[in-house]
Amino acid sequence: MTNKTSIQGSWASRWIFILAATGSAVGLGNIWKFPYITGENGGGAFVLVYLVCIVLVGIPIMMAEVFIGRRARKNPINALVDVAEESEGSKKWGLIGLMGMLSGVFIFSFYSVVAGWVLHYIKVMLTGEMANVTSEQAGAAFGALLADPATLLIWHTIFSIMSIAVVAAGINKGIETATRIMMPALFVLLLILLGYAMTTDGFAAGVDFMFHFDASQLSWNAVLVALGHSFFTLSLGMGTIMAYGSYMTKKASIGKTVLAIGALDTIVALVAGLAIFPIIFANNMDPAAGSGLMFMSLPVAFGQMPFGQLFGVLFFVLVGIAAWTSAISLLEPTVAFLVEKFEMKRTSASILLGSGVWALGLACLGSFNVISDVTFFGKNTFDLLDYITANIMLPLGGILIALFAGWVVKDKFAQDELELSDTVFKLWKISMKFTAPVAVAIVLYFLLFPMS
Ligand code: TRP
C-alpha cells in the first residue's frame, strides 16, 4: 500500500468518505430523475433491471474507481496515467479522465437548472403560493416556471455560485460539513413523506407500479436508461468517485465502504419512488409525465397533509442540499486537475470552471423557452445533454474503467488496495473483465442497431 497523500487534503475518517461519496451519489438522480424515468419506462420491470445493474455493474466499477484514485492520490487523469504506468500499461488510459471532465461539465449544466427549480420551490412553499393546489394547478404552475427564463436564470445563477463557493473552499471545510448534518435529515423527511403516501388511496397502486414485474414493458431503450441511470445515480464513469477516493484514508476497507454507499443510494431512490407514485395515482396524474413529475405531484400532497407547508419547505430545502453535495462533486475532479496540472489556485480554478458550466447552463434553461426550437436529433439542448451523458458518456467511461482495471492493472496492485478475500476478488475480476463491459456493449449495440 502506498503512503502518499493528495495535495488537496484528505477526509478526516472513513465515515467522512462514506458521507461525502453518499452526498455525491444521493442527489437529483434519486429524488427527481429515478421516479420520473421509472414512470416513463413502465415501472416494475425497469426497477428490477436498474437494481441488477447497480449490483452487477455499478458496485464493482465503483470499487475500481476508488482504488485507482486512492492508489495514485491524484486527479483522475493523472491517477489513471500513474496506475497504468505502474502496471506497464499505456498512458493513453488517462484519456478516460478527459472524457470524464467533459461529462462533468455537461451534467452540471443541466443539473444546475433543475436544482434551480428546487430552489424556486423552496420559495413557493415558503410564501404559500401553492397551498391547496389541485394537480391541474400544480402542473400549470410548473409549466409557467419553465416558460419564464428570467426566474430560471436567477435560480440557476444562485445555485452555480453556491456550488463554486464550496469547491473553492476545499474538500474539508466545504463538503464535509454540508453532508454530515443534511443527509440524515433528508432521509427522515423522505420517511415522513412515505408515511403520508401510505395513507393515500394510491399506495397499493404505487407499490404495484414499482414492483410488479411485467416483461412486456421492457424495451432495449428502457434497459439502456436503467443501465445509464445506475452510473448516473452512483456518480460513476466520469472520475468523481476516483477523485473522492484519492482523499480516502488507507485504513478503510474499499469493499465494505462501497457497499454502504450503494445501499444508501438505492434506498433513497426507492423511498422517493414510494413517496411519489401513490400521490400520482391518488390524484389521477400521469406517471409518465416526465421531468416535472416531482414538481407537479408533491405540492399537491403537501397541500393536503397536516403541517404541509412546513414539511414542504423542509423537503425542498433538503433536496436542494442533496443536489448541492452532488453538484460540487461534478466540479471537483476538474478543479483538482487544474490545480495539479497547471498549478492554479483552487479559487481561480473553481471560478474558471464554474463560469464555463454556468454559461452552458444558459442553453439548458433556454431549452424550455427562448431556444426551445433549437433541437439536435429531435432533442432540445437540456434533453440532449442529459441523454448523451447518462446513456452514452458515463457507460462508455465506466466500460473503459472496467477494462482498464480488469485487463491492465496487475492483480497485486489491485489487491494491495482492495484487500478482498480470494473468492470475492475473483468475482470482482470477472465483473471487470467480462460482465460489466459486455453488459454495456450489448445495450449500446442494440441502441445503435435496434431490432425491428
Ligand atoms: N449522482 C448524482 C445524483 O444522483 C449526480 C452526480 C454527481 C453524478 N456526480 C456525478 C453523476 C458524477 C454522474 C457522475 O444526482
CSV table of C-alpha atoms and ligand atoms in Angstrom, one decimal:
chain,number,residue,atom,x,y,z
A,1,MET,CA,0.0,0.0,0.0
A,2,THR,CA,1.3,3.5,-0.8
A,3,ASN,CA,1.7,6.1,1.8
A,4,LYS,CA,1.1,9.1,-0.5
A,5,THR,CA,-1.5,11.8,0.3
A,6,SER,CA,-3.2,14.1,-2.2
A,7,ILE,CA,-2.1,17.7,-2.3
A,8,GLN,CA,-5.8,18.6,-2.0
A,9,GLY,CA,-6.0,17.1,1.5
A,10,SER,CA,-7.8,14.0,2.8
A,11,TRP,CA,-11.0,13.0,4.5
A,12,ALA,CA,-10.9,13.1,8.3
A,13,SER,CA,-12.1,9.5,8.6
A,14,ARG,CA,-13.7,6.6,6.8
A,15,TRP,CA,-17.1,7.9,7.8
A,16,ILE,CA,-16.5,11.2,6.2
A,17,PHE,CA,-15.6,9.5,3.0
A,18,ILE,CA,-18.8,7.5,3.1
A,19,LEU,CA,-20.7,10.6,3.8
A,20,ALA,CA,-19.1,12.7,1.1
A,21,ALA,CA,-19.4,9.9,-1.5
A,22,THR,CA,-23.0,9.3,-0.5
A,23,GLY,CA,-23.5,13.1,-0.7
A,24,SER,CA,-22.3,12.9,-4.2
A,25,ALA,CA,-24.3,9.8,-5.1
A,26,VAL,CA,-27.6,10.9,-3.5
A,27,GLY,CA,-29.0,13.8,-5.4
A,28,LEU,CA,-31.5,14.8,-8.0
A,29,GLY,CA,-30.8,11.5,-9.7
A,30,ASN,CA,-32.5,9.7,-6.8
A,31,ILE,CA,-35.3,12.1,-6.0
A,32,TRP,CA,-36.1,13.8,-9.2
A,33,LYS,CA,-34.8,11.5,-12.0
A,34,PHE,CA,-35.4,8.0,-10.8
A,35,PRO,CA,-39.1,8.4,-10.2
A,36,TYR,CA,-39.8,10.1,-13.5
A,37,ILE,CA,-37.8,7.6,-15.6
A,38,THR,CA,-39.4,4.8,-13.8
A,39,GLY,CA,-42.7,6.4,-14.7
A,40,GLU,CA,-41.7,6.8,-18.4
A,41,ASN,CA,-40.4,3.3,-18.7
A,42,GLY,CA,-43.3,1.4,-17.3
A,43,GLY,CA,-42.4,0.7,-13.6
A,44,GLY,CA,-41.6,-2.7,-12.1
A,45,ALA,CA,-39.5,-4.3,-14.9
A,46,PHE,CA,-37.5,-1.1,-15.2
A,47,VAL,CA,-36.9,-1.0,-11.4
A,48,LEU,CA,-35.7,-4.6,-11.5
A,49,VAL,CA,-33.2,-4.1,-14.3
A,50,TYR,CA,-32.0,-1.0,-12.5
A,51,LEU,CA,-31.3,-3.0,-9.3
A,52,VAL,CA,-29.5,-5.7,-11.3
A,53,CYS,CA,-27.3,-3.0,-12.9
A,54,ILE,CA,-26.4,-1.5,-9.6
A,55,VAL,CA,-25.3,-4.8,-8.1
A,56,LEU,CA,-23.5,-6.4,-11.1
A,57,VAL,CA,-22.1,-3.3,-12.8
A,58,GLY,CA,-22.3,-0.2,-10.6
A,59,ILE,CA,-20.8,-1.5,-7.3
A,60,PRO,CA,-17.8,-3.3,-8.9
A,61,ILE,CA,-17.0,-0.3,-11.1
A,62,MET,CA,-17.2,2.0,-8.0
A,63,MET,CA,-14.6,-0.2,-6.3
A,64,ALA,CA,-12.3,0.2,-9.3
A,65,GLU,CA,-12.7,4.0,-9.2
A,66,VAL,CA,-12.0,4.2,-5.5
A,67,PHE,CA,-8.9,2.0,-5.7
A,68,ILE,CA,-7.4,3.8,-8.7
A,69,GLY,CA,-7.9,7.2,-7.0
A,70,ARG,CA,-6.6,6.1,-3.7
A,71,ARG,CA,-3.6,4.3,-5.2
A,72,ALA,CA,-2.4,7.4,-7.1
A,73,ARG,CA,-3.8,10.2,-4.9
A,74,LYS,CA,-4.1,12.4,-7.8
A,75,ASN,CA,-6.8,13.9,-10.1
A,76,PRO,CA,-8.4,11.2,-12.3
A,77,ILE,CA,-6.3,11.9,-15.4
A,78,ASN,CA,-3.0,11.6,-13.6
A,79,ALA,CA,-4.3,8.8,-11.4
A,80,LEU,CA,-5.1,6.7,-14.5
A,81,VAL,CA,-1.7,7.5,-16.0
A,82,ASP,CA,0.2,6.6,-12.8
A,83,VAL,CA,-1.7,3.4,-12.2
A,84,ALA,CA,-1.2,2.5,-15.9
A,85,GLU,CA,2.5,3.1,-15.8
A,86,GLU,CA,2.9,1.1,-12.6
A,87,SER,CA,1.4,-1.9,-14.4
A,88,GLU,CA,3.3,-1.1,-17.6
A,89,GLY,CA,0.2,0.0,-19.5
A,90,SER,CA,-0.3,2.8,-21.9
A,91,LYS,CA,-0.6,6.4,-20.7
A,92,LYS,CA,-3.5,6.8,-23.1
A,93,TRP,CA,-5.8,5.4,-20.4
A,94,GLY,CA,-5.6,8.9,-18.9
A,95,LEU,CA,-7.9,10.0,-21.7
A,96,ILE,CA,-10.8,8.4,-19.8
A,97,GLY,CA,-10.3,11.2,-17.3
A,98,LEU,CA,-10.5,13.8,-20.0
A,99,MET,CA,-13.8,12.5,-21.3
A,100,GLY,CA,-15.0,12.4,-17.7
A,101,MET,CA,-14.3,16.1,-17.2
A,102,LEU,CA,-16.4,16.8,-20.3
A,103,SER,CA,-19.2,14.7,-18.9
A,104,GLY,CA,-19.0,16.6,-15.6
A,105,VAL,CA,-19.3,19.9,-17.4
A,106,PHE,CA,-22.3,18.7,-19.5
A,107,ILE,CA,-24.1,17.2,-16.4
A,108,PHE,CA,-23.5,20.2,-14.3
A,109,SER,CA,-25.1,22.5,-16.9
A,110,PHE,CA,-28.5,20.8,-16.8
A,111,TYR,CA,-28.2,19.7,-13.2
A,112,SER,CA,-27.9,23.3,-12.0
A,113,VAL,CA,-31.0,24.2,-13.9
A,114,VAL,CA,-33.1,21.5,-12.2
A,115,ALA,CA,-31.5,22.4,-8.8
A,116,GLY,CA,-32.7,26.0,-9.7
A,117,TRP,CA,-36.3,24.6,-10.0
A,118,VAL,CA,-35.8,23.2,-6.5
A,119,LEU,CA,-34.7,26.5,-5.1
A,120,HIS,CA,-37.7,28.2,-6.7
A,121,TYR,CA,-40.0,25.6,-5.0
A,122,ILE,CA,-38.5,26.4,-1.6
A,123,LYS,CA,-39.6,30.0,-2.1
A,124,VAL,CA,-43.0,29.0,-3.4
A,125,MET,CA,-43.6,26.7,-0.4
A,126,LEU,CA,-42.5,29.5,2.0
A,127,THR,CA,-44.8,32.1,0.5
A,128,GLY,CA,-47.7,29.6,0.5
A,129,GLU,CA,-48.4,30.3,-3.2
A,130,MET,CA,-49.0,26.6,-3.8
A,131,ALA,CA,-51.1,25.9,-0.7
A,132,ASN,CA,-54.1,23.6,-1.5
A,133,VAL,CA,-53.4,23.4,-5.2
A,134,THR,CA,-55.1,20.8,-7.4
A,135,SER,CA,-53.0,18.6,-9.6
A,136,GLU,CA,-54.0,20.7,-12.6
A,137,GLN,CA,-52.9,23.9,-10.9
A,138,ALA,CA,-49.6,22.3,-9.8
A,139,GLY,CA,-49.0,21.3,-13.4
A,140,ALA,CA,-49.8,24.8,-14.7
A,141,ALA,CA,-47.5,26.4,-12.1
A,142,PHE,CA,-44.6,24.2,-13.2
A,143,GLY,CA,-45.3,25.0,-16.8
A,144,ALA,CA,-45.3,28.7,-16.0
A,145,LEU,CA,-41.9,28.4,-14.3
A,146,LEU,CA,-40.3,26.7,-17.4
A,147,ALA,CA,-41.7,29.5,-19.6
A,148,ASP,CA,-40.0,32.2,-17.5
A,149,PRO,CA,-36.3,32.5,-18.4
A,150,ALA,CA,-35.6,35.4,-16.0
A,151,THR,CA,-36.7,33.4,-13.0
A,152,LEU,CA,-34.8,30.3,-14.1
A,153,LEU,CA,-31.8,32.4,-14.7
A,154,ILE,CA,-31.8,33.8,-11.2
A,155,TRP,CA,-32.0,30.4,-9.5
A,156,HIS,CA,-29.5,28.7,-11.9
A,157,THR,CA,-27.1,31.5,-11.1
A,158,ILE,CA,-27.6,31.3,-7.4
A,159,PHE,CA,-27.1,27.5,-7.4
A,160,SER,CA,-24.0,27.7,-9.6
A,161,ILE,CA,-22.4,30.3,-7.2
A,162,MET,CA,-23.3,28.1,-4.2
A,163,SER,CA,-21.5,25.1,-5.8
A,164,ILE,CA,-18.5,27.0,-7.0
A,165,ALA,CA,-18.1,28.5,-3.5
A,166,VAL,CA,-17.9,25.1,-1.8
A,167,VAL,CA,-15.4,23.7,-4.2
A,168,ALA,CA,-13.3,26.8,-3.9
A,169,ALA,CA,-13.3,26.4,-0.1
A,170,GLY,CA,-11.7,22.9,-0.4
A,171,ILE,CA,-12.8,19.4,0.4
A,172,ASN,CA,-12.6,19.5,4.2
A,173,LYS,CA,-14.3,22.8,5.1
A,174,GLY,CA,-16.9,22.8,2.4
A,175,ILE,CA,-18.1,19.3,1.5
A,176,GLU,CA,-17.9,17.6,4.9
A,177,THR,CA,-20.0,20.0,6.9
A,178,ALA,CA,-22.8,20.1,4.4
A,179,THR,CA,-23.1,16.3,4.2
A,180,ARG,CA,-22.8,15.5,7.9
A,181,ILE,CA,-26.0,17.1,9.0
A,182,MET,CA,-28.1,17.1,5.9
A,183,MET,CA,-28.0,13.5,4.6
A,184,PRO,CA,-29.7,12.1,7.8
A,185,ALA,CA,-32.3,14.9,7.8
A,186,LEU,CA,-33.2,14.3,4.2
A,187,PHE,CA,-33.7,10.7,4.9
A,188,VAL,CA,-36.1,11.4,7.8
A,189,LEU,CA,-38.1,13.7,5.7
A,190,LEU,CA,-38.4,11.2,2.9
A,191,LEU,CA,-39.7,8.7,5.5
A,192,ILE,CA,-42.3,11.3,6.6
A,193,LEU,CA,-43.4,11.7,3.0
A,194,LEU,CA,-43.6,7.9,2.6
A,195,GLY,CA,-45.7,7.8,5.8
A,196,TYR,CA,-48.1,10.3,4.2
A,197,ALA,CA,-48.1,8.3,0.9
A,198,MET,CA,-49.2,5.2,2.8
A,199,THR,CA,-52.3,7.0,4.0
A,200,THR,CA,-53.4,7.9,0.4
A,201,ASP,CA,-55.6,5.5,-1.5
A,202,GLY,CA,-53.0,5.4,-4.2
A,203,PHE,CA,-50.5,3.5,-2.1
A,204,ALA,CA,-51.3,0.0,-3.3
A,205,ALA,CA,-51.3,1.2,-6.9
A,206,GLY,CA,-47.9,2.9,-6.3
A,207,VAL,CA,-46.3,-0.2,-4.9
A,208,ASP,CA,-47.7,-2.3,-7.6
A,209,PHE,CA,-46.4,0.0,-10.3
A,210,MET,CA,-42.9,0.0,-8.9
A,211,PHE,CA,-42.6,-3.7,-8.0
A,212,HIS,CA,-44.8,-5.6,-10.4
A,213,PHE,CA,-42.6,-7.2,-13.0
A,214,ASP,CA,-44.2,-7.0,-16.4
A,215,ALA,CA,-41.7,-8.1,-19.1
A,216,SER,CA,-43.8,-6.7,-21.8
A,217,GLN,CA,-43.0,-3.2,-20.6
A,218,LEU,CA,-39.3,-3.7,-21.2
A,219,SER,CA,-37.6,-2.3,-24.3
A,220,TRP,CA,-33.9,-2.0,-25.1
A,221,ASN,CA,-34.3,1.6,-24.6
A,222,ALA,CA,-35.6,1.0,-21.1
A,223,VAL,CA,-32.7,-1.3,-20.4
A,224,LEU,CA,-30.3,1.4,-21.6
A,225,VAL,CA,-31.9,4.1,-19.4
A,226,ALA,CA,-31.7,1.7,-16.4
A,227,LEU,CA,-28.1,1.0,-17.1
A,228,GLY,CA,-27.2,4.6,-17.7
A,229,HIS,CA,-29.0,5.7,-14.6
A,230,SER,CA,-27.1,3.2,-12.5
A,231,PHE,CA,-24.0,5.1,-13.5
A,232,PHE,CA,-25.6,8.5,-13.0
A,233,THR,CA,-27.0,7.8,-9.6
A,234,LEU,CA,-23.8,6.3,-8.2
A,235,SER,CA,-21.7,9.2,-9.7
A,236,LEU,CA,-19.7,6.7,-11.8
A,237,GLY,CA,-18.0,6.9,-15.2
A,238,MET,CA,-16.5,10.4,-15.0
A,239,GLY,CA,-13.9,10.4,-12.2
A,240,THR,CA,-15.9,11.8,-9.4
A,241,ILE,CA,-15.6,8.8,-7.2
A,242,MET,CA,-11.9,8.4,-8.3
A,243,ALA,CA,-11.2,12.0,-7.1
A,244,TYR,CA,-13.1,11.4,-3.8
A,245,GLY,CA,-11.2,8.1,-3.5
A,246,SER,CA,-7.9,9.9,-3.8
A,247,TYR,CA,-8.7,11.7,-0.5
A,248,MET,CA,-9.6,8.4,1.3
A,249,THR,CA,-7.6,7.2,4.2
A,250,LYS,CA,-5.6,4.0,3.8
A,251,LYS,CA,-7.2,2.2,6.7
A,252,ALA,CA,-10.7,1.9,5.3
A,253,SER,CA,-11.9,-1.2,3.5
A,254,ILE,CA,-13.0,-0.3,0.0
A,255,GLY,CA,-15.4,-3.2,-0.5
A,256,LYS,CA,-17.5,-2.5,2.6
A,257,THR,CA,-17.4,1.2,2.1
A,258,VAL,CA,-18.6,1.0,-1.4
A,259,LEU,CA,-21.4,-1.4,-0.4
A,260,ALA,CA,-22.6,1.0,2.1
A,261,ILE,CA,-22.7,3.9,-0.4
A,262,GLY,CA,-24.5,1.7,-3.0
A,263,ALA,CA,-27.1,0.6,-0.4
A,264,LEU,CA,-27.8,4.1,0.9
A,265,ASP,CA,-28.2,5.5,-2.6
A,266,THR,CA,-30.6,2.7,-3.6
A,267,ILE,CA,-32.7,3.0,-0.5
A,268,VAL,CA,-33.2,6.8,-1.0
A,269,ALA,CA,-34.2,6.2,-4.7
A,270,LEU,CA,-36.7,3.5,-3.8
A,271,VAL,CA,-38.2,5.5,-0.9
A,272,ALA,CA,-38.5,8.6,-3.2
A,273,GLY,CA,-40.4,6.5,-5.7
A,274,LEU,CA,-42.7,5.0,-3.0
A,275,ALA,CA,-43.4,8.5,-1.8
A,276,ILE,CA,-44.2,10.0,-5.2
A,277,PHE,CA,-46.2,7.3,-7.1
A,278,PRO,CA,-49.0,6.9,-4.6
A,279,ILE,CA,-49.6,10.6,-4.8
A,280,ILE,CA,-49.6,10.4,-8.6
A,281,PHE,CA,-52.2,7.6,-8.6
A,282,ALA,CA,-54.4,9.0,-5.8
A,283,ASN,CA,-54.7,12.2,-7.9
A,284,ASN,CA,-55.2,10.5,-11.3
A,285,MET,CA,-52.0,12.0,-12.6
A,286,ASP,CA,-49.9,10.5,-15.4
A,287,PRO,CA,-46.8,8.5,-14.1
A,288,ALA,CA,-45.2,9.2,-17.5
A,289,ALA,CA,-45.4,12.9,-17.2
A,290,GLY,CA,-41.6,13.3,-17.5
A,291,SER,CA,-39.2,15.6,-15.8
A,292,GLY,CA,-41.9,17.7,-14.0
A,293,LEU,CA,-43.2,14.6,-12.1
A,294,MET,CA,-41.9,15.6,-8.7
A,295,PHE,CA,-42.7,19.2,-9.0
A,296,MET,CA,-46.3,18.6,-10.1
A,297,SER,CA,-47.1,15.9,-7.6
A,298,LEU,CA,-45.5,16.8,-4.3
A,299,PRO,CA,-47.1,20.2,-3.9
A,300,VAL,CA,-50.5,18.6,-4.1
A,301,ALA,CA,-49.5,16.2,-1.3
A,302,PHE,CA,-48.1,19.0,0.9
A,303,GLY,CA,-51.3,20.9,0.3
A,304,GLN,CA,-53.3,18.1,1.8
A,305,MET,CA,-51.3,16.9,4.8
A,306,PRO,CA,-51.1,18.4,8.3
A,307,PHE,CA,-48.2,20.9,8.6
A,308,GLY,CA,-47.9,20.5,4.9
A,309,GLN,CA,-46.3,23.9,4.4
A,310,LEU,CA,-43.6,23.3,6.9
A,311,PHE,CA,-42.8,19.9,5.5
A,312,GLY,CA,-42.9,21.3,2.0
A,313,VAL,CA,-40.3,23.9,2.8
A,314,LEU,CA,-38.1,21.4,4.6
A,315,PHE,CA,-38.4,18.9,1.8
A,316,PHE,CA,-37.3,21.2,-0.9
A,317,VAL,CA,-34.5,22.6,1.3
A,318,LEU,CA,-33.2,19.1,1.7
A,319,VAL,CA,-33.5,18.2,-1.9
A,320,GLY,CA,-31.6,21.4,-2.7
A,321,ILE,CA,-28.8,20.3,-0.3
A,322,ALA,CA,-28.7,16.9,-1.8
A,323,ALA,CA,-28.3,18.5,-5.2
A,324,TRP,CA,-25.7,20.8,-3.9
A,325,THR,CA,-23.5,18.0,-2.4
A,326,SER,CA,-23.7,16.2,-5.8
A,327,ALA,CA,-23.1,19.3,-7.9
A,328,ILE,CA,-19.8,20.1,-6.2
A,329,SER,CA,-18.7,16.5,-6.9
A,330,LEU,CA,-19.2,17.2,-10.6
A,331,LEU,CA,-16.7,20.0,-10.4
A,332,GLU,CA,-14.2,18.5,-8.1
A,333,PRO,CA,-12.2,16.2,-10.5
A,334,THR,CA,-11.6,19.0,-13.0
A,335,VAL,CA,-10.7,21.6,-10.3
A,336,ALA,CA,-8.2,19.1,-8.8
A,337,PHE,CA,-6.8,18.6,-12.3
A,338,LEU,CA,-6.4,22.3,-13.0
A,339,VAL,CA,-4.7,22.8,-9.6
A,340,GLU,CA,-2.3,19.8,-10.0
A,341,LYS,CA,-1.5,20.2,-13.7
A,342,PHE,CA,-1.4,24.0,-14.2
A,343,GLU,CA,-0.7,24.9,-10.6
A,344,MET,CA,-3.7,27.2,-10.5
A,345,LYS,CA,-5.1,28.3,-7.2
A,346,ARG,CA,-8.2,26.4,-6.1
A,347,THR,CA,-10.3,29.5,-6.1
A,348,SER,CA,-9.2,30.6,-9.6
A,349,ALA,CA,-9.7,27.0,-10.9
A,350,SER,CA,-13.2,26.9,-9.4
A,351,ILE,CA,-14.2,30.2,-10.8
A,352,LEU,CA,-12.9,29.4,-14.2
A,353,LEU,CA,-14.7,26.1,-14.5
A,354,GLY,CA,-17.7,27.5,-12.8
A,355,SER,CA,-18.1,30.3,-15.3
A,356,GLY,CA,-17.9,27.8,-18.1
A,357,VAL,CA,-20.6,25.4,-16.8
A,358,TRP,CA,-22.8,28.4,-15.8
A,359,ALA,CA,-22.7,29.6,-19.4
A,360,LEU,CA,-23.5,26.2,-20.8
A,361,GLY,CA,-26.4,26.1,-18.3
A,362,LEU,CA,-27.9,29.1,-20.1
A,363,ALA,CA,-28.5,26.9,-23.2
A,364,CYS,CA,-30.2,24.4,-20.9
A,365,LEU,CA,-32.5,26.8,-19.3
A,366,GLY,CA,-33.3,28.4,-22.6
A,367,SER,CA,-34.4,24.9,-23.9
A,368,PHE,CA,-37.8,25.4,-22.2
A,369,ASN,CA,-38.5,28.8,-23.6
A,370,VAL,CA,-36.4,31.2,-25.8
A,371,ILE,CA,-34.4,28.5,-27.7
A,372,SER,CA,-36.9,25.6,-27.4
A,373,ASP,CA,-36.9,25.3,-31.2
A,374,VAL,CA,-33.2,24.6,-31.3
A,375,THR,CA,-33.0,20.8,-31.4
A,376,PHE,CA,-30.5,18.1,-32.2
A,377,PHE,CA,-31.8,14.7,-33.2
A,378,GLY,CA,-35.2,15.9,-32.1
A,379,LYS,CA,-34.0,16.8,-28.6
A,380,ASN,CA,-33.6,20.3,-27.1
A,381,THR,CA,-30.2,21.2,-25.5
A,382,PHE,CA,-31.3,20.1,-22.0
A,383,ASP,CA,-32.6,16.7,-23.1
A,384,LEU,CA,-29.6,16.2,-25.4
A,385,LEU,CA,-27.0,16.8,-22.7
A,386,ASP,CA,-29.0,14.6,-20.3
A,387,TYR,CA,-29.2,11.9,-22.9
A,388,ILE,CA,-25.7,11.7,-24.1
A,389,THR,CA,-24.1,11.9,-20.7
A,390,ALA,CA,-26.3,9.4,-18.9
A,391,ASN,CA,-26.8,7.0,-21.8
A,392,ILE,CA,-23.5,7.2,-23.7
A,393,MET,CA,-20.6,9.0,-22.0
A,394,LEU,CA,-21.0,7.6,-18.5
A,395,PRO,CA,-21.5,4.0,-19.6
A,396,LEU,CA,-18.6,4.4,-22.0
A,397,GLY,CA,-16.4,5.8,-19.3
A,398,GLY,CA,-17.5,3.0,-17.0
A,399,ILE,CA,-16.7,0.3,-19.5
A,400,LEU,CA,-13.2,1.7,-20.1
A,401,ILE,CA,-12.5,1.9,-16.4
A,402,ALA,CA,-13.6,-1.7,-16.0
A,403,LEU,CA,-11.5,-2.8,-18.9
A,404,PHE,CA,-8.5,-0.9,-17.5
A,405,ALA,CA,-8.9,-2.3,-14.0
A,406,GLY,CA,-9.6,-5.8,-15.3
A,407,TRP,CA,-7.0,-6.2,-18.1
A,408,VAL,CA,-4.3,-3.7,-17.5
A,409,VAL,CA,-3.8,-3.2,-13.7
A,410,LYS,CA,-1.8,-6.1,-12.2
A,411,ASP,CA,-3.6,-8.2,-9.6
A,412,LYS,CA,-1.1,-7.5,-6.9
A,413,PHE,CA,-1.6,-3.7,-7.2
A,414,ALA,CA,-5.4,-4.0,-7.2
A,415,GLN,CA,-5.4,-6.4,-4.3
A,416,ASP,CA,-3.0,-4.2,-2.4
A,417,GLU,CA,-5.7,-1.6,-2.3
A,418,LEU,CA,-8.9,-3.7,-2.3
A,419,GLU,CA,-7.7,-6.4,0.1
A,420,LEU,CA,-10.6,-8.7,-0.8
A,421,SER,CA,-10.8,-12.4,0.0
A,422,ASP,CA,-9.7,-14.6,-2.9
A,423,THR,CA,-13.3,-15.5,-3.9
A,424,VAL,CA,-14.6,-12.0,-3.8
A,425,PHE,CA,-11.6,-10.8,-5.7
A,426,LYS,CA,-12.2,-13.4,-8.5
A,427,LEU,CA,-15.8,-12.3,-8.8
A,428,TRP,CA,-14.7,-8.7,-9.0
A,429,LYS,CA,-12.2,-9.5,-11.7
A,430,ILE,CA,-14.9,-11.4,-13.7
A,431,SER,CA,-17.1,-8.3,-13.5
A,432,MET,CA,-14.3,-6.0,-14.6
A,433,LYS,CA,-13.1,-8.2,-17.5
A,434,PHE,CA,-16.4,-9.5,-18.8
A,435,THR,CA,-19.7,-8.8,-17.1
A,436,ALA,CA,-19.6,-5.0,-16.9
A,437,PRO,CA,-18.0,-4.4,-20.3
A,438,VAL,CA,-20.2,-6.9,-22.1
A,439,ALA,CA,-23.4,-5.7,-20.5
A,440,VAL,CA,-22.7,-2.1,-21.5
A,441,ALA,CA,-21.6,-3.2,-25.0
A,442,ILE,CA,-24.7,-5.2,-25.6
A,443,VAL,CA,-27.0,-2.4,-24.5
A,444,LEU,CA,-25.2,0.2,-26.6
A,445,TYR,CA,-25.2,-2.1,-29.6
A,446,PHE,CA,-29.0,-2.6,-29.5
A,447,LEU,CA,-29.5,1.1,-29.1
A,448,LEU,CA,-27.5,1.9,-32.2
A,449,PHE,CA,-28.9,-1.0,-34.2
A,450,PRO,CA,-32.4,-1.6,-33.0
A,451,MET,CA,-34.1,-4.9,-33.7
A,452,SER,CA,-37.2,-4.2,-35.7
B,1,TRP,N1,-25.1,11.0,-8.5
B,1,TRP,C1,-25.7,12.3,-8.5
B,1,TRP,C2,-27.2,12.2,-8.5
B,1,TRP,O1,-27.7,11.1,-8.5
B,1,TRP,C3,-25.3,13.1,-9.7
B,1,TRP,C4,-23.8,13.2,-9.9
B,1,TRP,C5,-22.9,13.7,-9.1
B,1,TRP,C6,-23.1,12.5,-10.9
B,1,TRP,N2,-21.6,13.5,-9.5
B,1,TRP,C7,-21.7,12.7,-10.6
B,1,TRP,C8,-23.5,11.7,-11.9
B,1,TRP,C9,-20.7,12.1,-11.4
B,1,TRP,C10,-22.5,11.1,-12.8
B,1,TRP,C11,-21.2,11.3,-12.5
B,1,TRP,O2,-28.0,13.1,-8.5
